[in-house]
Coordinates of C-alpha atoms and ligand atoms in Angstrom, one line a residue:
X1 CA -91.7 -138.3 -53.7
X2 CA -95.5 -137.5 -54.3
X3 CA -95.8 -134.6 -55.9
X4 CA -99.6 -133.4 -55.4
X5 CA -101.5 -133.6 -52.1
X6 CA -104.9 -133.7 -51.5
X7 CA -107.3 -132.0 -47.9
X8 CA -110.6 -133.1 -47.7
X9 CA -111.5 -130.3 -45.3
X10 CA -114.9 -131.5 -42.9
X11 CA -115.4 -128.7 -40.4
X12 CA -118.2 -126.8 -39.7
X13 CA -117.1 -123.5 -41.6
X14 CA -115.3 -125.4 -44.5
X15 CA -116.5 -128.8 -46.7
X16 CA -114.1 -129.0 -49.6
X17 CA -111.1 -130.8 -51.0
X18 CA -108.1 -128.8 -51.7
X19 CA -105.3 -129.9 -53.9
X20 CA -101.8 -128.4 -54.7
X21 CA -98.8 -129.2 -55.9
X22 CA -95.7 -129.7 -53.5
X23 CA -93.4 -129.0 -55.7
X24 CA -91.3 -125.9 -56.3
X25 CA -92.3 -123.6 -58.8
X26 CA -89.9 -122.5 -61.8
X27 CA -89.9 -121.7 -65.1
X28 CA -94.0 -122.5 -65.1
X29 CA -93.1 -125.7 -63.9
X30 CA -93.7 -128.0 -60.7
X31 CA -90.1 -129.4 -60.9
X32 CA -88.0 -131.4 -57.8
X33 CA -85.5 -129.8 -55.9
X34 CA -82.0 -130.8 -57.1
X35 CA -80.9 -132.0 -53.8
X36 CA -84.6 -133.8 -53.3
X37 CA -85.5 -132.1 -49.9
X38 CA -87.8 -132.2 -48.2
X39 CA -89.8 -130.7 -44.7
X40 CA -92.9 -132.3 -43.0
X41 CA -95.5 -129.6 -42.1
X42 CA -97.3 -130.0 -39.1
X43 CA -100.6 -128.5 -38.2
X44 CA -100.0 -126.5 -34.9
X45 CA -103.2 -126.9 -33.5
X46 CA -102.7 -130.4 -33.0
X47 CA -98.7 -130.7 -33.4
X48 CA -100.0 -133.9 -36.1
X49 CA -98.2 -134.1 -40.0
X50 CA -100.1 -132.8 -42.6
X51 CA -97.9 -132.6 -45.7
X52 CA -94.7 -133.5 -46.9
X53 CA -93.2 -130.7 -49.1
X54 CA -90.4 -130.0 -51.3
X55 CA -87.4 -127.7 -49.8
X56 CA -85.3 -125.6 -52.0
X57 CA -81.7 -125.1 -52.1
X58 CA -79.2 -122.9 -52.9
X59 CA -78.8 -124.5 -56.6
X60 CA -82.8 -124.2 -57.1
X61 CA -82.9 -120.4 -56.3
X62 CA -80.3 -120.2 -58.6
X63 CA -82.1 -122.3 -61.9
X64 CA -85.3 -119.9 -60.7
X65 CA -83.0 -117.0 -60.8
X66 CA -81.7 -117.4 -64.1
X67 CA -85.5 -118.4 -65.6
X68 CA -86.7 -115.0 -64.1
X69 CA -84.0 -113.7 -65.8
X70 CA -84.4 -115.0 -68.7
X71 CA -88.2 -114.1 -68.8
X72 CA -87.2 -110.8 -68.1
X73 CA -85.3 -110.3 -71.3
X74 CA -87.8 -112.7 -73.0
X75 CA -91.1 -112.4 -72.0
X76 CA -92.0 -109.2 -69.5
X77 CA -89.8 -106.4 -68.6
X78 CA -89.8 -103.3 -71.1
X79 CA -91.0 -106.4 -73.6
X80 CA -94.6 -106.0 -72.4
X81 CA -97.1 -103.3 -72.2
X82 CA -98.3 -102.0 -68.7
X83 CA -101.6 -103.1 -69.8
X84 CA -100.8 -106.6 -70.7
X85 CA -99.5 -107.1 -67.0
X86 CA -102.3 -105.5 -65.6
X87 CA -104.8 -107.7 -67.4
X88 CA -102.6 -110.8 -65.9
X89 CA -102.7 -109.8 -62.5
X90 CA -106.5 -108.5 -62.9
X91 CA -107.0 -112.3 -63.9
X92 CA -105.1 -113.8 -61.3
X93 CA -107.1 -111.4 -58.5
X94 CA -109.9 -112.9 -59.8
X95 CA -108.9 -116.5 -59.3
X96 CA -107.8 -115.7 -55.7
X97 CA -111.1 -114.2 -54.9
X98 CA -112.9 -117.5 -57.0
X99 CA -110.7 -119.6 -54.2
X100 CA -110.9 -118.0 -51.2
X101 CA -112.4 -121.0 -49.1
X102 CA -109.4 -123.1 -50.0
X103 CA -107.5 -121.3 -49.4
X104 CA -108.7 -119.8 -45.9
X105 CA -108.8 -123.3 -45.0
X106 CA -105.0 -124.4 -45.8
X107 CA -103.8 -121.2 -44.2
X108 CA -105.8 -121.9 -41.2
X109 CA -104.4 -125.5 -41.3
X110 CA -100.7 -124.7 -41.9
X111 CA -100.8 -121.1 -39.9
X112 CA -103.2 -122.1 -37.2
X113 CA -105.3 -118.4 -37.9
X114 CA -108.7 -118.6 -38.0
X115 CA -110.0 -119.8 -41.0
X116 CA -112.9 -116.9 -40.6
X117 CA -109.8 -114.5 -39.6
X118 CA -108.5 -115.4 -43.1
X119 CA -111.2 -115.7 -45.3
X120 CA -112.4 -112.3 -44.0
X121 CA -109.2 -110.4 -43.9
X122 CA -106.1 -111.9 -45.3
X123 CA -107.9 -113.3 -48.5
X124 CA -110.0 -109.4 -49.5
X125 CA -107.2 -108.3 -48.9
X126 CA -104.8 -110.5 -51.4
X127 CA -107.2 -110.0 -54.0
X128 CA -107.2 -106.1 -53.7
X129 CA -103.9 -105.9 -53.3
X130 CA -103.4 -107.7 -57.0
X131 CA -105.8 -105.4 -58.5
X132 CA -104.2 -102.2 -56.8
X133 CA -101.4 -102.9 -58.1
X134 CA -103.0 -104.2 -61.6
X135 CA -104.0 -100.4 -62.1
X136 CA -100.9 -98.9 -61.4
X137 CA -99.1 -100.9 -64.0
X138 CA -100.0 -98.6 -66.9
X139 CA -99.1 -95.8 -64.8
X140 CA -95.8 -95.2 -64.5
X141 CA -94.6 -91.9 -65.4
X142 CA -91.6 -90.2 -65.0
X143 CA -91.3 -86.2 -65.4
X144 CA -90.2 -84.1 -68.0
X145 CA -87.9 -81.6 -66.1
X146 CA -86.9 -78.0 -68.2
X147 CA -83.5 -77.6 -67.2
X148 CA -81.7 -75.5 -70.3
X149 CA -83.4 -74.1 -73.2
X150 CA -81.1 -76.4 -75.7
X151 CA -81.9 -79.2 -73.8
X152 CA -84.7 -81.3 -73.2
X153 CA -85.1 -83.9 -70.0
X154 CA -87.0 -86.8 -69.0
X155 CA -87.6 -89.9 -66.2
X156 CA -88.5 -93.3 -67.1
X157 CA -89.5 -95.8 -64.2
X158 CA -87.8 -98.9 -65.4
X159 CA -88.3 -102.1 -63.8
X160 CA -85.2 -103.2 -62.1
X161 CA -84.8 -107.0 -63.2
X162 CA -85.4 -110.0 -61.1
X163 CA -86.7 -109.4 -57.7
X164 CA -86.4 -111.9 -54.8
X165 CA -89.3 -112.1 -52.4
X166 CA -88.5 -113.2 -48.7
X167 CA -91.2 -113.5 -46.5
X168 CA -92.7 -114.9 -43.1
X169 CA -95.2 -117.3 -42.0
X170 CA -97.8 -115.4 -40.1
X171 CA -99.8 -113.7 -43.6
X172 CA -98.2 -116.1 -45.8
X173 CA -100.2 -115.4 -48.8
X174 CA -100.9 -111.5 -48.1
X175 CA -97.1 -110.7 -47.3
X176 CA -96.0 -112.8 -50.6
X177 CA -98.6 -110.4 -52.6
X178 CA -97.3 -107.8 -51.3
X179 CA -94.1 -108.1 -53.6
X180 CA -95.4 -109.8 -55.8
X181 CA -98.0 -107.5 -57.0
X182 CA -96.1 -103.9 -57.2
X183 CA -93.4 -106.0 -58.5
X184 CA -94.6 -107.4 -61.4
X185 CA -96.9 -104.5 -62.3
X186 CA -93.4 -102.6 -62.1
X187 CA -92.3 -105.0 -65.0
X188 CA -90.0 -107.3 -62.9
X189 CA -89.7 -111.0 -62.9
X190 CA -89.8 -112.5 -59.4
X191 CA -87.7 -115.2 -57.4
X192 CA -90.2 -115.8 -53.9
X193 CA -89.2 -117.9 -51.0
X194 CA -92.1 -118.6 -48.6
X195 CA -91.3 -119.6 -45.1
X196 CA -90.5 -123.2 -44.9
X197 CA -93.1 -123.5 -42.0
X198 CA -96.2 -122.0 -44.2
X199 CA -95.7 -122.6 -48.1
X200 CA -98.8 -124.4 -48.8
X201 CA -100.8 -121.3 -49.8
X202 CA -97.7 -120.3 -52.0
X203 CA -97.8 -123.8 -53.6
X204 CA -101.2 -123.5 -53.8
X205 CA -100.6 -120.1 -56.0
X206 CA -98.6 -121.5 -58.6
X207 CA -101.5 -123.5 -60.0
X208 CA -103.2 -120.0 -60.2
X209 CA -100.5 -118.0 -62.0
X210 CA -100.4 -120.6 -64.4
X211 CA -103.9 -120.8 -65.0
X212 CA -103.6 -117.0 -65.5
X213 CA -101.1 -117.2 -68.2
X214 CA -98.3 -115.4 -66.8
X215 CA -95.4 -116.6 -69.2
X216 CA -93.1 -119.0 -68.1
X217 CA -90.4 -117.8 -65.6
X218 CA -92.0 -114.7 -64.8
X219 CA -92.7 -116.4 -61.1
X220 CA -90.9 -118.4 -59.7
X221 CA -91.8 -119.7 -56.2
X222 CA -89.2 -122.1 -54.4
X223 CA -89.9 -123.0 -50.9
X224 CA -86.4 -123.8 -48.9
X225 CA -84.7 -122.8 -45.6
X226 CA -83.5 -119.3 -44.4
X227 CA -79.8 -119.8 -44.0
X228 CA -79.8 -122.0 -47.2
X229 CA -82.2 -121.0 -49.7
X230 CA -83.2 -117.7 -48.1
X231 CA -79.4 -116.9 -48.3
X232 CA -79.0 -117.9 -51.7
X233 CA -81.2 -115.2 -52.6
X234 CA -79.8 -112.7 -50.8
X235 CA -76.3 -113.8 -52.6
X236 CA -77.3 -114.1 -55.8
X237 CA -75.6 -112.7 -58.3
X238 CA -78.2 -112.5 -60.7
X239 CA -81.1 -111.3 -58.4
X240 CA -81.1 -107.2 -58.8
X241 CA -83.1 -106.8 -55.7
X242 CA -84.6 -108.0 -52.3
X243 CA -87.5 -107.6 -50.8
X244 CA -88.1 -109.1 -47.6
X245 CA -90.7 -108.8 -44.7
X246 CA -89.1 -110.9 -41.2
X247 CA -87.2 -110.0 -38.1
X248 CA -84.9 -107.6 -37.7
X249 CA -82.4 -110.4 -37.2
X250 CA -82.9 -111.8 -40.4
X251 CA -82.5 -108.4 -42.2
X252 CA -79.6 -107.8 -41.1
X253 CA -78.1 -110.4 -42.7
X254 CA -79.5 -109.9 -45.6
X255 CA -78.1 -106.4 -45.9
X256 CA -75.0 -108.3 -45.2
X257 CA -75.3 -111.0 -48.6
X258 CA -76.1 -108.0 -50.5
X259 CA -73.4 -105.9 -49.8
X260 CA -71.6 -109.3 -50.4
X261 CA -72.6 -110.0 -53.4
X262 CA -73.9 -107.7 -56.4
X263 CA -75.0 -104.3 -54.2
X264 CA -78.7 -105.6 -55.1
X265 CA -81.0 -102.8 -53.8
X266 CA -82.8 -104.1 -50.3
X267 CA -86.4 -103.3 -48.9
X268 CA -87.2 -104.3 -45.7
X269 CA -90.0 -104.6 -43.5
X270 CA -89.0 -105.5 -39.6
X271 CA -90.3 -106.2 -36.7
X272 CA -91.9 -103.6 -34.3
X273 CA -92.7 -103.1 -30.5
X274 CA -95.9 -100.6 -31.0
X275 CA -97.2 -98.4 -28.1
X276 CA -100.6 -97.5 -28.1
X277 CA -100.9 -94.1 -25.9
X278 CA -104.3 -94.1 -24.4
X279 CA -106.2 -90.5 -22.7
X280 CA -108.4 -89.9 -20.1
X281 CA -110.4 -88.2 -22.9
X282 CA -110.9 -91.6 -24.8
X283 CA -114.3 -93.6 -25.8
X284 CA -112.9 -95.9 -23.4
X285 CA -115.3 -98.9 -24.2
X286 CA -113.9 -98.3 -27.9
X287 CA -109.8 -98.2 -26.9
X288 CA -110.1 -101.8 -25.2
X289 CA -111.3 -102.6 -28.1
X290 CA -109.1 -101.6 -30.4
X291 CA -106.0 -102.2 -27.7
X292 CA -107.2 -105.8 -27.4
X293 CA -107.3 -106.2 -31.6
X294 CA -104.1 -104.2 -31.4
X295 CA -102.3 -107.1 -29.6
X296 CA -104.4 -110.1 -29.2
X297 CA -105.6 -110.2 -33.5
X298 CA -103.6 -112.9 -35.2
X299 CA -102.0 -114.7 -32.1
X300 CA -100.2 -111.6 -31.6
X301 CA -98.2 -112.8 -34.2
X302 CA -98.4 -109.6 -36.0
X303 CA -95.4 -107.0 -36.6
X304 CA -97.5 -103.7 -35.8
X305 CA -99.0 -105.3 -32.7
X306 CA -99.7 -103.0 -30.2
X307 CA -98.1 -104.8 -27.6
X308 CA -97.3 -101.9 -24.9
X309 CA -100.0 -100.3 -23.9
X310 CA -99.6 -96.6 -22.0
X311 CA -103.5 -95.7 -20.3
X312 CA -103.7 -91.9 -18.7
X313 CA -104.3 -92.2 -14.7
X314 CA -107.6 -91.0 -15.1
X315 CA -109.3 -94.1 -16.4
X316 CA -106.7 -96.7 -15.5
X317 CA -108.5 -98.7 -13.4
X318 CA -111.2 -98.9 -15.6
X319 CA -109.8 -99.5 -18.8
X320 CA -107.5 -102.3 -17.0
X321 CA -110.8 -103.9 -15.6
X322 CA -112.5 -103.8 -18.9
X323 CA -109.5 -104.9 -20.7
X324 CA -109.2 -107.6 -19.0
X325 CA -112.3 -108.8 -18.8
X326 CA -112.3 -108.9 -22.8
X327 CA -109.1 -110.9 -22.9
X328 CA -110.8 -113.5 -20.8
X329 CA -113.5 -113.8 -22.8
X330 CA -111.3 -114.1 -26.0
X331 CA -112.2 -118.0 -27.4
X332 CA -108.9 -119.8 -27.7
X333 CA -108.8 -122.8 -29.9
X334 CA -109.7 -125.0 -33.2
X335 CA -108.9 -122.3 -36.1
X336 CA -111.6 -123.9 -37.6
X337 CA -114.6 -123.1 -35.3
X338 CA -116.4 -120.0 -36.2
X339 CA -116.0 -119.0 -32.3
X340 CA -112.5 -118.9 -32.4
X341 CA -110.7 -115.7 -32.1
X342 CA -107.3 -117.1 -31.2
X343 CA -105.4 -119.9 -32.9
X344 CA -101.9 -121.8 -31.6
X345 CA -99.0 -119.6 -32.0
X346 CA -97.5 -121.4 -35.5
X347 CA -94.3 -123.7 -33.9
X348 CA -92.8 -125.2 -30.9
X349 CA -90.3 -122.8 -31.3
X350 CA -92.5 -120.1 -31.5
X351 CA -94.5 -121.2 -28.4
X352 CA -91.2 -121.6 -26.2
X353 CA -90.1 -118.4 -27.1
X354 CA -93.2 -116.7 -26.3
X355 CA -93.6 -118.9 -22.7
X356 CA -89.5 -117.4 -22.3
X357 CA -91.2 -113.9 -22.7
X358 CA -93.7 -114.6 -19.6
X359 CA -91.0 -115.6 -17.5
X360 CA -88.7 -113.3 -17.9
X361 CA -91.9 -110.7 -17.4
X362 CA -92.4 -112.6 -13.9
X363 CA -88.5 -112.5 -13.0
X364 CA -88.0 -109.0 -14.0
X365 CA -91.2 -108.1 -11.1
X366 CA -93.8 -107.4 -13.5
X367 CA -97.3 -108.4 -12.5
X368 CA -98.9 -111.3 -14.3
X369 CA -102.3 -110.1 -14.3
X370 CA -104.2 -112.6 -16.5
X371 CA -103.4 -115.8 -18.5
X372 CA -99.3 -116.8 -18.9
X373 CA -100.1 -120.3 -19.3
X374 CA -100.4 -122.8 -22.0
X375 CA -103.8 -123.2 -23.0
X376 CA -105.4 -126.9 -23.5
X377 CA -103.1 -129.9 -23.5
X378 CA -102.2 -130.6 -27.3
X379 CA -101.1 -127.8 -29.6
X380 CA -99.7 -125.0 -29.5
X381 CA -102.0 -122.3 -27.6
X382 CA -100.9 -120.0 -25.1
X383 CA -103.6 -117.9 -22.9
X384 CA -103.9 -114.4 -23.9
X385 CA -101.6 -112.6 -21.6
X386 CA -101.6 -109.3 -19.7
X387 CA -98.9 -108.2 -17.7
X388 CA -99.0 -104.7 -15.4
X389 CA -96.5 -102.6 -13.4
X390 CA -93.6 -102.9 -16.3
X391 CA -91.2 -100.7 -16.0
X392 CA -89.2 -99.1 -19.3
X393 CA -86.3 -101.8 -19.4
X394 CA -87.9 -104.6 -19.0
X395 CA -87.4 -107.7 -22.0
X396 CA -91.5 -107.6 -22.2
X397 CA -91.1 -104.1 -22.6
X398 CA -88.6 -103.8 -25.3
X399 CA -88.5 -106.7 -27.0
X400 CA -90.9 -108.4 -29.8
X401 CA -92.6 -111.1 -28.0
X402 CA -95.0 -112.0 -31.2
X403 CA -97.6 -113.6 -29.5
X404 CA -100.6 -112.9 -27.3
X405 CA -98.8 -110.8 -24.8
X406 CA -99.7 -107.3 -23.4
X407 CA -97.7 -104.9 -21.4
X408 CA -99.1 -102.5 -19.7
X409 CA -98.4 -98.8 -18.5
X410 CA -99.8 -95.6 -16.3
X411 CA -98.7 -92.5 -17.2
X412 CA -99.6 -89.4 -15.3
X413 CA -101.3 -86.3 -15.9
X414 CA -101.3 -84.6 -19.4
X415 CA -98.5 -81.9 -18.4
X416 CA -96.5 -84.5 -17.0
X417 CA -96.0 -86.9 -19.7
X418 CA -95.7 -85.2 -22.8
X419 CA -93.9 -82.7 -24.9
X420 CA -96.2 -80.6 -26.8
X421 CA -93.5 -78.3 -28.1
X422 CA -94.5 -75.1 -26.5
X423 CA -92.1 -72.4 -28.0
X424 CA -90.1 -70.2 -24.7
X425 CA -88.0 -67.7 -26.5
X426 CA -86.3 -69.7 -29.0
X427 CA -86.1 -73.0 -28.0
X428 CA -89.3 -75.7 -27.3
X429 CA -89.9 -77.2 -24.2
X430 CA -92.4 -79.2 -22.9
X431 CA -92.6 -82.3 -20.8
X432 CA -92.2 -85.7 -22.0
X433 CA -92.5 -89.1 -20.4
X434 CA -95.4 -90.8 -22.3
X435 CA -93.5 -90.0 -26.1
X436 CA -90.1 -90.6 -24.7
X437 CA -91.3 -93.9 -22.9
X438 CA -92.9 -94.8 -26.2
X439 CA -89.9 -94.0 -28.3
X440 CA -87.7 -96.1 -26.1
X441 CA -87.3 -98.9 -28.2
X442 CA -85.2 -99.9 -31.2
X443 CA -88.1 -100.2 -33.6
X444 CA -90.3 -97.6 -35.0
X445 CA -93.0 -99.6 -37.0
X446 CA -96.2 -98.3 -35.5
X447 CA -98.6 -96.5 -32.7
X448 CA -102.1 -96.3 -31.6
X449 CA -103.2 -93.1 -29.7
X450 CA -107.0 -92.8 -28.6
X451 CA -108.2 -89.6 -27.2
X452 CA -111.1 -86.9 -29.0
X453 CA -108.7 -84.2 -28.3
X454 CA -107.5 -83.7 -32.6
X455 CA -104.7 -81.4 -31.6
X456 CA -103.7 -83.6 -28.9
X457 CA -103.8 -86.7 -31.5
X458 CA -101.6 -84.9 -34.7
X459 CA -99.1 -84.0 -31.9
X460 CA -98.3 -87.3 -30.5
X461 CA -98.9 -89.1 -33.6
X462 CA -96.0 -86.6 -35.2
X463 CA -94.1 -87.1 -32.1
X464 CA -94.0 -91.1 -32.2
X465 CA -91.2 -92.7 -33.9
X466 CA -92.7 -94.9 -36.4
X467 CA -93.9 -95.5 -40.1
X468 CA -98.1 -95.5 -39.4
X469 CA -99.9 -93.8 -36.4
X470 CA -102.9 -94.8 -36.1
X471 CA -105.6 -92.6 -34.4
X472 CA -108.7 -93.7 -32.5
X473 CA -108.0 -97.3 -34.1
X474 CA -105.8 -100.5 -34.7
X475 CA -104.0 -102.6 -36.8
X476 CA -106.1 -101.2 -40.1
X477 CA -104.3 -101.1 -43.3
X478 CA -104.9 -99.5 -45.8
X479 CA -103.8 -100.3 -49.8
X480 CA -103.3 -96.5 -50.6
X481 CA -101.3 -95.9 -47.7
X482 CA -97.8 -97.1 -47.3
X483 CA -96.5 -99.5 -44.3
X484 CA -92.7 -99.4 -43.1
X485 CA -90.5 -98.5 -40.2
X486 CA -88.3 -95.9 -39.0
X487 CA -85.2 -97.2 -37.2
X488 CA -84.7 -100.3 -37.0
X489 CA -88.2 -101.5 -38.3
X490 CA -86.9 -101.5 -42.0
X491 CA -86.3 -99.1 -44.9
X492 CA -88.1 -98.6 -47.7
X493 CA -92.6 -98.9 -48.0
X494 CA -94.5 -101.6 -48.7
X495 CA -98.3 -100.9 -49.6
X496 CA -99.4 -97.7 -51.6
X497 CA -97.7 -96.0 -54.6
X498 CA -94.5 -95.9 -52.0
X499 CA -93.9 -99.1 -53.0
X500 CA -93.4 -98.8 -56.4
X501 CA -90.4 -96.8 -55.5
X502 CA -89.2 -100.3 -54.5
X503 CA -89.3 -101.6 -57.8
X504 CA -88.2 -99.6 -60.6
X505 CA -84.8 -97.6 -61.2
X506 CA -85.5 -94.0 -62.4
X507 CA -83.3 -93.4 -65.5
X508 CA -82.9 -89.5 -66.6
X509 CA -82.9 -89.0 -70.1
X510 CA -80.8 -86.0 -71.6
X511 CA -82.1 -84.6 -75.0
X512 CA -79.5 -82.4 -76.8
X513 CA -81.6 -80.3 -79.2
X514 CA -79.0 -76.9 -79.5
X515 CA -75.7 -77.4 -77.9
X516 CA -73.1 -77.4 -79.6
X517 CA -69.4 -78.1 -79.2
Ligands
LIG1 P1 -87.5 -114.6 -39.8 O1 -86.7 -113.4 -40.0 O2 -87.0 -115.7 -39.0 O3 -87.9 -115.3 -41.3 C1 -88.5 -114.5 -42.3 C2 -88.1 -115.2 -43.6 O4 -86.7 -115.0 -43.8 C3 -88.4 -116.6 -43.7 O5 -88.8 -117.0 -45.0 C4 -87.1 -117.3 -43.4 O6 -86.9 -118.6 -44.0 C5 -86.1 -116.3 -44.1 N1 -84.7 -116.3 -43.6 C6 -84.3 -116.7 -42.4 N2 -82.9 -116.6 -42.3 C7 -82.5 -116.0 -43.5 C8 -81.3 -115.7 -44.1 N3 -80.1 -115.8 -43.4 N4 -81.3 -115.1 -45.3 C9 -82.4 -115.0 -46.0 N5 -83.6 -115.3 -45.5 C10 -83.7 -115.9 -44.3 O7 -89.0 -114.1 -39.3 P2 -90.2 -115.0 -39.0 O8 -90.0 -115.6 -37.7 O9 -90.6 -115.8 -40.1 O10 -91.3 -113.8 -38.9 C11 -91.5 -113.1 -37.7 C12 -90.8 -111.7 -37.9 O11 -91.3 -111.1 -39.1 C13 -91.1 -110.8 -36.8 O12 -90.0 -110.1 -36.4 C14 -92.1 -109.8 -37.4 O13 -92.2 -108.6 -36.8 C15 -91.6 -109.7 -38.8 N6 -92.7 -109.2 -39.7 C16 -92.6 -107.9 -40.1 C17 -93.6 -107.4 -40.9 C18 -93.6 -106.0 -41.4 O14 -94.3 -105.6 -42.3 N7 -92.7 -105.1 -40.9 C19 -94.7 -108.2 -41.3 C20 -94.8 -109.5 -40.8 C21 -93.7 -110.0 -40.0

């Protein structure tokens, strides 16, 4: 089994050779899987083999769960100072941002993003997320809290053990970072699984962490299945905690090992179905914009994508025109042309699901207003898609497509589509069709809503169900600001000081200093 491969990259944007290990990751070393599997990547631009990697099982999460462990008690947890691990993961920001063409270029080979798209977004924001969190990791205080006068009392934030990572293919590295980074800066030791589809900027990691000098165990990074490896982690009994970014499928389950197994604590970030609420008072020119980044950005592969889109009747017609006029011009194709703004949707399975969407959209009497076909002959492209006269119950409409799909809505006038909470006596009324349209869903991750009206804005966005309103813009994150959902979109935050809460257990101290007995 060859255990290193080698790119020699040749495109216009990207000359280089890349080379990483295909291994799995544990204990600081680039080890076989027991069982010797093994997955063949493909590229899904061209559907063509480009690696052969090793696959995990439920035996290798286990020998990486019991080196994190042991590291843990060893090497890191209360054994290290916060500013030992921040100096670590200061260093290993700094070899991200020293490799940011290579990897750009293996993400846009496995993932089939842009490799501009990555090396201008998902790469920044890797390396700040590591030095983010880097600068928290001396920070974290607990309170002192006077409760009687013969007694004193404390908080620590203690890190909570070994943390498994689960995470998806369409931000392989960013996603992985993450947990990675608040979890180590938290004092944790760290069992990751990358998606078996896109672990080659994972693998690619390792040789990075080790040239950082994180001690041996402290990562682990083991490549495998869902329903084998993936599982393993969520039943482990030595892993104290989850955290895992994927469909809402896939977390349910994973609240299911862990109430299986040892009660380990669970985050987890969901998928999403995001309205974006556009008014007649918008900078229209500036909301296609936006709406078309909201959905379109990342092959619509993206769990905040705004993918139904509500426009006041007032400047329908032209935001539809100018909408769609954009989405035609959107370049579909090579991830590795600096025109490109859309890449093949990552799998087979992935592209059939997506094509599944569009027909359902056109048997359910929705109006297939641009695209809805596969783009090209080889790979996996679809034409960005825009479907109009959807009505609430529709699959397009309630479902996560993932992919380059829009859905899109008329309300009516202002005093006919929303509640604005106007007190009569003592109860509110108000009217309510645009928020309770765009509540109508099962998730709650996220909403756009353009208009210059402020009051108008910090109404809806407090009326919207979901963990991040966005206002006048898109699909922006922010470090400091935490990312989650509200129903089913998750629990718990990823992103910002929130997240810490993730990763350490708050212990009360009780300080007897008069009572007596
Ligand atoms: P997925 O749930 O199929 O897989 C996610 C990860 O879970 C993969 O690593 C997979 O191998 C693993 N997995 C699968 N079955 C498992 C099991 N039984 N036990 C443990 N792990 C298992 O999701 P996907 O198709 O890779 O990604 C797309 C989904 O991710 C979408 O629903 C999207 O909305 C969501 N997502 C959410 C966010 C967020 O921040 N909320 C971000 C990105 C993606």
């Amino acid at each position: 089994m060859a255990s290193t491969c080698t790119y020699q990259f040749d495109t216009t944007i990207y000359k280089g050779a890349v080379t990483f290990p295909t291994q799995l990751f544990i204990n600081g070393e680039f080890v076989d899987p027991v069982n010797k599997g093994t997955i063949d990547l493909i590229n899904p631009a061209t559907c063509k083999a480009i690696a052969r990697v090793s696959l995990g099982d439920h035996e290798d999460i286990e020998i990486a769960a019991q080196a994190a462990r042991a590291a843990f008690k060893e090497h890191w947890g209360l054994k290290v100072s916060g500013e030992a691990r921040s100096k670590l993961l200061h260093k290993l920001a700094d070899l991200v941002d020293a490799n940011t063409d290579q990897i750009a270029a293996l993400e846009a080979l496995n993932v089939g993003k842009t490799f501009h798209a990555a090396k201008a977004m998902d790469l920044p924001i890797t390396g700040s997320l590591l030095r983010y969190y880097a600068g928290w990791a001396d920070k974290l205080q607990g309170k002192s809290i006077q409760t009687t006068p013969d007694k004193i009392g404390f908080t620590r934030h203690e890190p909570i053990g070994v943390v498994g990572a689960i995470v998806p293919w369409n931000f392989p590295l960013s996603t992985l970072i993450m947990k990675l980074a608040p979890a180590l800066a938290c004092g944790n030791t760290i069992v990751a699984k990358p998606s078996e589809f896109t672990p080659l900027s994972a693998l690619y990691l390792c040789t990075l962490i080790r040239e950082a000098g994180f001690p041996p165990g402290v990562v682990n990074i083991v490549p495998g299945y869902g329903d084998t490896a993936g599982q393993a982690v969520g039943e482990s009994m030595i892993i104290d905690k989850v955290a895992f970014t994927g469909s809402t499928l896939t977390g349910r389950k994973i609240m299911e090992a862990a109430a299986r197994s040892n009660l380990k604590k669970i985050s987890l970030e969901l998928g999403g179905k995001s309205p974006s609420i556009i008014f007649n008072d918008a900078d229209v020119d500036q909301a296609v914009k936006w709406a078309i980044n909201g959905i379109f950005m990342n092959q619509g592969e993206l769990c905040v994508a705004g993918s139904r889109i509500y426009v006041q009747e007032g400047i329908y017609d032209d935001f539809l025109q100018k909408f769609t006029e954009s989405a035609q011009c959107l370049s579909v194709g090579d991830p590795f042309s600096p025109d490109t703004f859309q890449g093949p949707q990552i799998s087979e399975r992935q592209f059939k699901r997506v094509m599944d969407y569009i027909k359902s959209g056109q048997a359910e009497g929705a109006t297939l207003r641009l695209g809805g076909e596969r783009y090209g002959t080889e790979g996996y492209f679809i034409q960005p898609t825009i479907f109009t006269d959807c009505t609430p119950n529709m699959k397009i409409v309630q479902e996560e497509i993932f992919g380059p799909v829009a859905a899109i809505m008329k309300f009516s006038a202002e005093e006919g589509a929303l509640i604005f909470h106007v007190p009569v006596g003592n109860s509110f009324y108000g009217v309510k069709e645009v928020i309770e349209q765009a509540n109508n869903t099962t998730y709650g991750l996220a909403c756009s809503v353009y208009t210059k009206d402020i009051d108008r804005a910090m109404r809806v966005a407090s009326n919207i169900e979901a963990g991040t309103a966005w206002v006048n813009f898109s699909n922006w994150p922010d470090l400091g600001l935490p990312v989650g959902g509200f129903k089913q979109s998750g629990m718990g935050r990823d992103l910002g000081e929130d997240a810490l809460e993730n990763y350490t257990n708050v212990k009360a101290v009780h300080i007897n200093i008069g009572i007596k007995i």
